[in-house]
Amino acid sequence: MNAATQPRPQAPRDEAYNFAYLDEQTKRMIRRGLLKAVAIPGYQVPFGGREMPLPYGWGTGGMQLTAAILGAEDVLKVIDQGADDTTNAVSIRRFFARTAGVATTERTPEATIIQTRHRIPETPLHADQIMVYQVPIPEPLRFIEPSETETRTMHALNDYGVMHVKLYEDIATFGHIATAYAYPVTVDERYVMDPSPIPKFDNPKLDMSPALMLFGAGREKRLYAVPPFTRVTSLDFEDHPFDVQKWEHNCAICGSHESFLDELILDDQGTQSFVCSDTDYCAQRVSQGRAVQ
Amino acid sequence: MNAAQQIDRDAVSDRTQPLLKVRGLTKLYGPEKGCQDVSFELYPGEVLGIVGESGSGKSTLLSLLSGRCPPDRGVIDYRLADTHKNAGQWLDLYSASEAERRTLLRTEWGFVEQNPRDGLRMAVSAGANIGERLMAQGVRNYQALRAAGLDWLNQVEIDPARIDDLPRTFSGGMQQRLQIARNLVSGPRLVFMDEPTGGLDVSVQARLLDLMRGLVRELDLAVVIVTHDLAVARLLADRLMVMRRSHVVETGLTDQILDDPQHPYSQLLVSSVLQP
């Protein structure tokens, strides 16, 4: 086990900042929005997004939600494309360690709040956990309807016929539903929601999940939620049912055949290798002695 | 009485009752800007032409009728289709909810825009454009959508091999025909058309008119068509309404108005058409 996966002791908080960076009024405002979002699963609630000390697109929406719900006792895990050790994940984790002084971890079962960019951990979540998603474009209808007033009306009137137009186009062009990420879902048989750009591999994990799922879009200033044990169904056609990605390979490090695999190109000859995208899941399997011989 | 007679009688009573009843419809943007005091009844299978000069309120009237813009005064009653859950009942268009109006617009009604770019989704293929209404009605079978797309491309005389092409690769006339297919796929009873042949050259216009005349008769559609082209009106419309400065100045059978106009403005309109 390398140094990065060691549990981190609680860091001293930088007293120059308010707890978790945002001021208390802002956090209250976001919490009010979150209560509304939980009460109406899948509905996009506008909120007064604040400027964060990093650019839009780097997870400002997710960070504001995390800041609003973070408590001193929480244990924070941040992943970027499943990995704990990439720039975005490391800097957001350090940010909250410094401004809130909370404990951070890379172990999925130990975390109470998991902020994520585009993956749901392979290790099943439990009821005490909250997932916070960083969302670039919260509006699932945006690709076909540029007007915000029109998309709001469509949500209000349950007018979702156009969602299938995109899937139809996929089948007409590629012979199958080629949408591989940000695959639209219906939440609690009412609102159509963009589950942020998670791969559709993770869509089934949203359904009846025991963990609370919160979604925050910083640039668009919208947040939405999937409460625990909510039905989440992926849109599809009768003769082209929803299906997740499958790989012919196993993970080159831990040998897993169930997890979401990333393709690595090793040399100029195009030699491929496949490894787990969830680094914590992979490392745990290795430490349990499941490494590929 | 046997079943066939019963159906016959139902069909007769369906045709003898109006589809749309309009009373005192008014929407003014300024004095004599817009339309005022328009009343008429439209029967199933009937084609009503609205003619008049630019700014006379034709398009305002059409957007009031099609539920896009609430009137200042007046009532529009629509008789719901037999397939609707409140079959045969009258629906007051503007006291109905917006959800009901939208459902109506994508099931029992159609709207053909003057510019096909407004009525089509330019970023998706022809097949998806045709299938959209069906998908909105809950058809979730790809093969069925595909079959409907191919069938309708055939009906509007577009090569079915072009089903996966984007509408912007189509010519203007083809786009207009695609727009018509997209509206008719849900089997509407009432279609609104705003200058459907405007902007097309004469020979393409003639083909489109021929096609529309065939479809209207075949599908027994009621149509409200706005046009400033009297030739289009003569070819398609059963009845005409002549509008001028927000008022309807004359109504009557198409041939009667075009051959024997009574109102001075109608006379001017008819006489100003160039005879080749």
Coordinates of C-alpha atoms in Angstrom, one line a residue, chain A residues 9-261:
Chain A
P9 CA -5.1 12.4 10.5
Q10 CA -7.3 15.4 11.0
A11 CA -5.5 18.5 9.7
P12 CA -5.5 21.7 11.7
R13 CA -8.1 24.2 10.4
D14 CA -7.0 27.5 8.9
E15 CA -8.8 30.0 11.2
A16 CA -8.6 32.7 8.6
Y17 CA -11.6 31.1 6.8
N18 CA -15.1 30.5 8.0
F19 CA -15.8 26.8 8.5
A20 CA -15.8 25.1 5.1
Y21 CA -15.0 28.4 3.3
L22 CA -18.6 29.7 2.7
D23 CA -20.2 32.0 5.1
E24 CA -23.1 30.7 7.3
Q25 CA -25.9 32.6 5.4
T26 CA -24.8 31.1 2.1
K27 CA -24.7 27.6 3.6
R28 CA -28.2 28.1 5.0
M29 CA -29.4 29.2 1.6
I30 CA -27.9 26.2 -0.1
R31 CA -29.4 23.9 2.6
R32 CA -32.8 25.4 2.0
G33 CA -32.4 24.6 -1.6
L34 CA -31.3 21.1 -0.8
L35 CA -34.4 20.5 1.4
K36 CA -36.5 21.4 -1.6
A37 CA -34.5 19.3 -3.9
V38 CA -34.9 16.2 -1.6
A39 CA -38.6 16.9 -1.3
I40 CA -39.1 16.9 -5.1
P41 CA -36.7 14.2 -6.4
G42 CA -35.1 15.1 -9.7
Y43 CA -36.4 18.7 -9.8
Q44 CA -33.8 21.3 -10.5
V45 CA -33.7 24.0 -7.7
P46 CA -32.0 27.3 -8.5
F47 CA -29.7 28.6 -5.9
G48 CA -27.5 31.7 -5.5
G49 CA -24.2 30.2 -6.6
R50 CA -21.1 31.8 -5.1
E51 CA -17.8 32.4 -6.6
M52 CA -15.4 29.7 -5.5
P53 CA -11.6 29.9 -5.6
L54 CA -11.3 27.7 -8.7
P55 CA -12.7 27.9 -12.2
Y56 CA -16.2 26.8 -13.3
G57 CA -16.1 23.3 -14.6
W58 CA -13.7 22.2 -11.8
G59 CA -16.4 21.3 -9.4
T60 CA -17.7 24.6 -8.0
G61 CA -21.2 23.3 -7.7
G62 CA -20.3 20.1 -5.9
M63 CA -18.0 22.0 -3.6
Q64 CA -20.7 24.5 -2.6
L65 CA -23.0 21.6 -1.7
T66 CA -20.2 19.8 0.2
A67 CA -19.5 23.0 2.1
A68 CA -23.1 23.5 3.0
I69 CA -23.6 19.9 4.4
L70 CA -20.1 19.4 5.9
G71 CA -19.9 19.0 9.7
A72 CA -16.8 18.8 11.9
E73 CA -17.2 15.1 12.4
D74 CA -17.6 14.2 8.7
V75 CA -15.0 12.1 6.8
L76 CA -14.6 13.4 3.3
K77 CA -13.6 11.4 0.2
V78 CA -13.2 13.1 -3.2
I79 CA -12.9 11.2 -6.5
D80 CA -12.2 12.3 -10.0
Q81 CA -13.1 9.7 -12.7
G82 CA -13.0 7.1 -9.9
A83 CA -9.5 8.0 -8.9
D84 CA -8.5 9.5 -5.5
D85 CA -5.1 10.7 -6.6
T86 CA -5.8 13.0 -9.6
T87 CA -5.3 16.8 -9.5
N88 CA -9.0 17.8 -9.1
A89 CA -9.6 15.2 -6.3
V90 CA -6.4 16.0 -4.4
S91 CA -7.0 19.8 -4.5
I92 CA -10.6 19.6 -3.4
R93 CA -9.7 17.3 -0.6
R94 CA -6.9 19.6 0.6
F95 CA -9.2 22.6 0.3
F96 CA -11.7 21.1 2.8
A97 CA -9.0 19.7 5.0
R98 CA -7.6 23.2 5.3
T99 CA -10.8 25.3 5.5
A100 CA -12.9 22.9 7.6
G101 CA -10.3 20.8 9.3
V102 CA -12.3 17.6 8.5
A103 CA -10.8 14.2 8.3
T104 CA -10.3 12.9 4.7
T105 CA -10.1 9.3 3.5
E106 CA -9.7 7.4 0.3
R107 CA -11.6 4.4 1.7
T108 CA -15.2 4.3 0.4
P109 CA -16.8 2.6 3.4
E110 CA -15.2 5.0 5.9
A111 CA -16.4 8.2 4.2
T112 CA -19.5 10.0 5.2
I113 CA -19.5 12.4 2.3
I114 CA -18.1 11.5 -1.1
Q115 CA -17.7 14.3 -3.6
T116 CA -17.4 12.8 -7.1
R117 CA -16.7 13.8 -10.6
H118 CA -18.3 11.3 -12.9
R119 CA -18.2 8.0 -11.0
I120 CA -20.1 6.2 -8.3
P121 CA -17.7 4.0 -6.3
E122 CA -17.8 0.2 -7.0
T123 CA -18.1 -0.6 -3.3
P124 CA -21.8 -0.5 -2.4
L125 CA -22.8 2.7 -0.5
H126 CA -24.6 2.5 2.8
A127 CA -27.3 4.6 4.4
D128 CA -25.0 6.9 6.4
Q129 CA -23.3 8.3 3.2
I130 CA -24.0 11.2 1.0
M131 CA -22.8 11.4 -2.6
V132 CA -22.2 14.9 -4.0
Y133 CA -21.9 15.1 -7.8
Q134 CA -20.2 17.8 -9.8
V135 CA -22.5 18.6 -12.7
P136 CA -21.6 20.5 -15.8
I137 CA -25.0 20.8 -17.5
P138 CA -27.9 20.0 -15.3
E139 CA -30.6 20.3 -17.9
P140 CA -31.2 16.9 -19.7
L141 CA -33.4 18.7 -22.3
R142 CA -30.8 21.3 -23.2
F143 CA -29.3 19.5 -26.2
I144 CA -32.7 19.7 -28.0
E145 CA -34.2 22.8 -26.5
P146 CA -32.0 25.8 -26.0
S147 CA -34.6 28.0 -24.2
E148 CA -34.7 27.8 -20.4
T149 CA -38.3 28.9 -20.1
E150 CA -39.3 26.2 -22.5
T151 CA -37.4 23.4 -20.8
R152 CA -38.9 24.5 -17.4
T153 CA -42.4 24.3 -19.0
M154 CA -41.6 20.9 -20.4
H155 CA -40.5 19.7 -17.0
A156 CA -43.6 21.1 -15.4
L157 CA -46.0 19.6 -17.9
N158 CA -44.2 16.2 -18.0
D159 CA -43.6 16.8 -21.7
Y160 CA -40.7 14.5 -22.2
G161 CA -41.2 13.1 -25.7
V162 CA -38.1 14.8 -27.1
M163 CA -35.9 12.8 -24.7
H164 CA -36.4 9.7 -26.8
V165 CA -35.5 11.7 -30.0
K166 CA -31.9 11.6 -28.9
L167 CA -32.0 7.9 -28.2
Y168 CA -33.7 7.4 -31.6
E169 CA -30.9 9.3 -33.3
D170 CA -28.3 7.1 -31.6
I171 CA -29.9 3.9 -32.9
A172 CA -30.5 5.4 -36.4
T173 CA -26.8 6.4 -36.6
F174 CA -25.0 3.7 -34.7
G175 CA -27.4 0.7 -34.6
H176 CA -27.6 0.9 -30.8
I177 CA -28.0 3.5 -28.1
A178 CA -24.5 5.0 -28.2
T179 CA -25.0 7.4 -25.3
A180 CA -22.4 6.2 -22.9
Y181 CA -22.4 8.9 -20.2
A182 CA -24.9 11.4 -18.9
Y183 CA -27.5 8.9 -19.8
P184 CA -31.0 10.4 -19.0
V185 CA -33.0 8.8 -16.2
T186 CA -36.6 9.2 -14.8
V187 CA -36.6 9.8 -11.1
D188 CA -39.5 8.5 -9.1
E189 CA -41.6 8.2 -12.3
R190 CA -41.8 12.0 -12.7
Y191 CA -38.8 14.2 -13.5
V192 CA -36.3 13.4 -16.2
M193 CA -32.8 14.1 -14.8
D194 CA -29.3 14.2 -16.1
P195 CA -27.3 12.0 -13.7
S196 CA -24.2 14.2 -14.4
P197 CA -21.6 12.7 -16.7
I198 CA -21.4 9.4 -14.9
P199 CA -21.0 6.5 -17.3
K200 CA -24.2 4.6 -17.9
F201 CA -22.5 1.7 -16.2
D202 CA -23.3 3.5 -12.9
N203 CA -26.9 4.3 -13.7
P204 CA -28.2 1.1 -12.0
K205 CA -26.4 2.1 -8.8
L206 CA -28.7 5.2 -8.6
D207 CA -31.8 3.0 -8.4
M208 CA -33.0 2.4 -4.8
S209 CA -29.6 3.5 -3.4
P210 CA -29.5 3.6 0.4
A211 CA -27.3 6.8 0.2
L212 CA -28.5 10.3 -0.4
M213 CA -27.5 11.7 -3.8
L214 CA -27.0 15.5 -4.2
F215 CA -26.1 17.1 -7.5
G216 CA -24.7 20.7 -7.8
A217 CA -24.0 22.7 -11.0
G218 CA -21.9 25.8 -10.2
R219 CA -22.0 27.6 -13.5
E220 CA -25.8 27.0 -14.1
K221 CA -26.5 27.5 -10.3
R222 CA -28.9 24.6 -10.1
L223 CA -29.0 21.7 -7.5
Y224 CA -31.1 18.6 -7.5
A225 CA -31.3 15.4 -5.5
V226 CA -32.2 11.7 -5.4
P227 CA -33.3 10.8 -1.9
P228 CA -32.5 7.3 -0.5
F229 CA -34.5 4.4 -1.9
T230 CA -36.0 6.3 -4.9
R231 CA -36.7 4.5 -8.1
V232 CA -34.4 5.7 -10.9
T233 CA -35.0 4.2 -14.3
S234 CA -33.0 4.8 -17.4
L235 CA -34.9 5.7 -20.6
D236 CA -34.9 3.2 -23.4
F237 CA -36.9 1.5 -26.2
E238 CA -38.8 -1.8 -25.9
D239 CA -36.7 -3.3 -28.7
H240 CA -33.5 -1.6 -27.6
P241 CA -33.5 -2.0 -23.8
F242 CA -31.1 -0.1 -21.5
D243 CA -27.7 -1.9 -21.2
V244 CA -24.5 -1.1 -19.4
Q245 CA -20.9 -1.4 -20.8
K246 CA -19.1 -4.7 -20.7
W247 CA -15.5 -5.5 -21.1
E248 CA -13.8 -8.6 -22.5
H249 CA -10.8 -7.9 -20.3
N250 CA -10.2 -8.1 -16.5
C251 CA -8.4 -5.4 -14.6
A252 CA -4.7 -5.8 -15.1
I253 CA -3.9 -5.0 -11.4
C254 CA -6.6 -6.7 -9.4
G255 CA -8.2 -9.0 -12.0
S256 CA -11.8 -7.7 -11.4
H257 CA -14.3 -8.4 -14.0
E258 CA -17.2 -6.5 -12.4
S259 CA -15.8 -3.0 -12.3
F260 CA -15.7 -0.1 -14.8
L261 CA -12.4 -0.4 -16.6

